[in-house]
């Protein structure tokens, strides 16, 4: 414990960790004189000064506003990489988990559903819960045959189909995996609403297969009447497990 160390050693360690979290010169500052992000870094420094083998962070960014949350999580990730301490971060924020972690464990009802790198959890979810929790998904009931999914009697082409084919499957399609086309062979859709999300646009399509949420690159105007196809789809059985 630091209480058992000489005062000069304690002071040196305090200066070391304050420098590590970018707070040089703030040694004598009071909490009210610090911003929310600086207070979070002080809390991190208080843990690091003990030189733990494992660092546990429980919802460390929950009380920060959106922009500050992004900046502080980048700082935490940078500090963790520099000091090399194994860090377990508990969060309900999927963006936070995906942007910080090397490995993500998703829990539901007290059980671990899937563990893996963020990209694997997003691209290859093992069940419906993980698919819903990580990112956004459009859901359909249908079947897969010969590079097409059929929903409500409508055949929808798939550019990169899953190897599994079968009847009565649950189909999950990411909004960015819906492609707008002008190919007359593709099913028709109408754009219900369109919203800018900065670097991309979000649209809601009205189709015979049901409402479909779409993320598309920012570009010129999009016609109200369009056609669509799926780039890929995720297949799940009634149990919720990946097919």
PDB file of N, CA and C in Angstrom, residues 13-28 41-42 45:
ATOM      1  N   UNK A  13       5.196   8.836  -7.442  1.00  0.00           N
ATOM      2  CA  UNK A  13       4.220   7.994  -8.150  1.00  0.00           C
ATOM      3  C   UNK A  13       3.002   8.822  -8.570  1.00  0.00           C
ATOM      4  N   UNK A  14       2.581   9.719  -7.700  1.00  0.00           N
ATOM      5  CA  UNK A  14       1.426  10.567  -8.030  1.00  0.00           C
ATOM      6  C   UNK A  14       1.728  11.426  -9.244  1.00  0.00           C
ATOM      7  N   UNK A  15       2.918  12.035  -9.281  1.00  0.00           N
ATOM      8  CA  UNK A  15       3.308  12.849 -10.439  1.00  0.00           C
ATOM      9  C   UNK A  15       3.387  11.987 -11.706  1.00  0.00           C
ATOM     10  N   UNK A  16       3.874  10.760 -11.539  1.00  0.00           N
ATOM     11  CA  UNK A  16       4.033   9.856 -12.692  1.00  0.00           C
ATOM     12  C   UNK A  16       2.690   9.522 -13.329  1.00  0.00           C
ATOM     13  N   UNK A  17       1.705   9.156 -12.493  1.00  0.00           N
ATOM     14  CA  UNK A  17       0.412   8.765 -13.068  1.00  0.00           C
ATOM     15  C   UNK A  17      -0.365   9.984 -13.564  1.00  0.00           C
ATOM     16  N   UNK A  18      -0.202  11.140 -12.924  1.00  0.00           N
ATOM     17  CA  UNK A  18      -0.866  12.345 -13.419  1.00  0.00           C
ATOM     18  C   UNK A  18      -0.325  12.721 -14.796  1.00  0.00           C
ATOM     19  N   UNK A  19       0.969  12.557 -14.982  1.00  0.00           N
ATOM     20  CA  UNK A  19       1.558  12.802 -16.294  1.00  0.00           C
ATOM     21  C   UNK A  19       1.041  11.789 -17.307  1.00  0.00           C
ATOM     22  N   UNK A  20       0.874  10.547 -16.865  1.00  0.00           N
ATOM     23  CA  UNK A  20       0.408   9.469 -17.728  1.00  0.00           C
ATOM     24  C   UNK A  20      -0.992   9.754 -18.272  1.00  0.00           C
ATOM     25  N   UNK A  21      -1.856  10.363 -17.439  1.00  0.00           N
ATOM     26  CA  UNK A  21      -3.228  10.655 -17.865  1.00  0.00           C
ATOM     27  C   UNK A  21      -3.377  12.091 -18.363  1.00  0.00           C
ATOM     28  N   UNK A  22      -2.244  12.779 -18.567  1.00  0.00           N
ATOM     29  CA  UNK A  22      -2.291  14.113 -19.146  1.00  0.00           C
ATOM     30  C   UNK A  22      -2.721  15.215 -18.213  1.00  0.00           C
ATOM     31  N   UNK A  23      -2.406  15.081 -16.919  1.00  0.00           N
ATOM     32  CA  UNK A  23      -2.807  16.086 -15.936  1.00  0.00           C
ATOM     33  C   UNK A  23      -1.602  16.672 -15.205  1.00  0.00           C
ATOM     34  N   UNK A  24      -0.501  16.851 -15.928  1.00  0.00           N
ATOM     35  CA  UNK A  24       0.655  17.512 -15.312  1.00  0.00           C
ATOM     36  C   UNK A  24       0.257  18.901 -14.814  1.00  0.00           C
ATOM     37  N   UNK A  25       0.698  19.226 -13.623  1.00  0.00           N
ATOM     38  CA  UNK A  25       0.436  20.557 -13.097  1.00  0.00           C
ATOM     39  C   UNK A  25      -0.884  20.698 -12.365  1.00  0.00           C
ATOM     40  N   UNK A  26      -1.652  19.616 -12.283  1.00  0.00           N
ATOM     41  CA  UNK A  26      -2.957  19.679 -11.606  1.00  0.00           C
ATOM     42  C   UNK A  26      -2.903  19.057 -10.208  1.00  0.00           C
ATOM     43  N   UNK A  27      -1.695  18.869  -9.680  1.00  0.00           N
ATOM     44  CA  UNK A  27      -1.549  18.160  -8.408  1.00  0.00           C
ATOM     45  C   UNK A  27      -2.326  18.804  -7.269  1.00  0.00           C
ATOM     46  N   UNK A  28      -2.436  20.117  -7.272  1.00  0.00           N
ATOM     47  CA  UNK A  28      -3.070  20.807  -6.156  1.00  0.00           C
ATOM     48  C   UNK A  28      -4.464  21.347  -6.510  1.00  0.00           C
ATOM     49  N   UNK A  41     -10.266  11.189 -15.470  1.00  0.00           N
ATOM     50  CA  UNK A  41      -8.857  10.814 -15.563  1.00  0.00           C
ATOM     51  C   UNK A  41      -8.201  10.763 -14.191  1.00  0.00           C
ATOM     52  N   UNK A  42      -8.640  11.621 -13.271  1.00  0.00           N
ATOM     53  CA  UNK A  42      -8.138  11.545 -11.891  1.00  0.00           C
ATOM     54  C   UNK A  42      -8.535  10.213 -11.264  1.00  0.00           C
ATOM     55  N   UNK A  45      -6.295   7.666 -12.577  1.00  0.00           N
ATOM     56  CA  UNK A  45      -4.959   7.807 -11.985  1.00  0.00           C
ATOM     57  C   UNK A  45      -4.909   7.220 -10.580  1.00  0.00           C
TER      58      UNK A  45
END
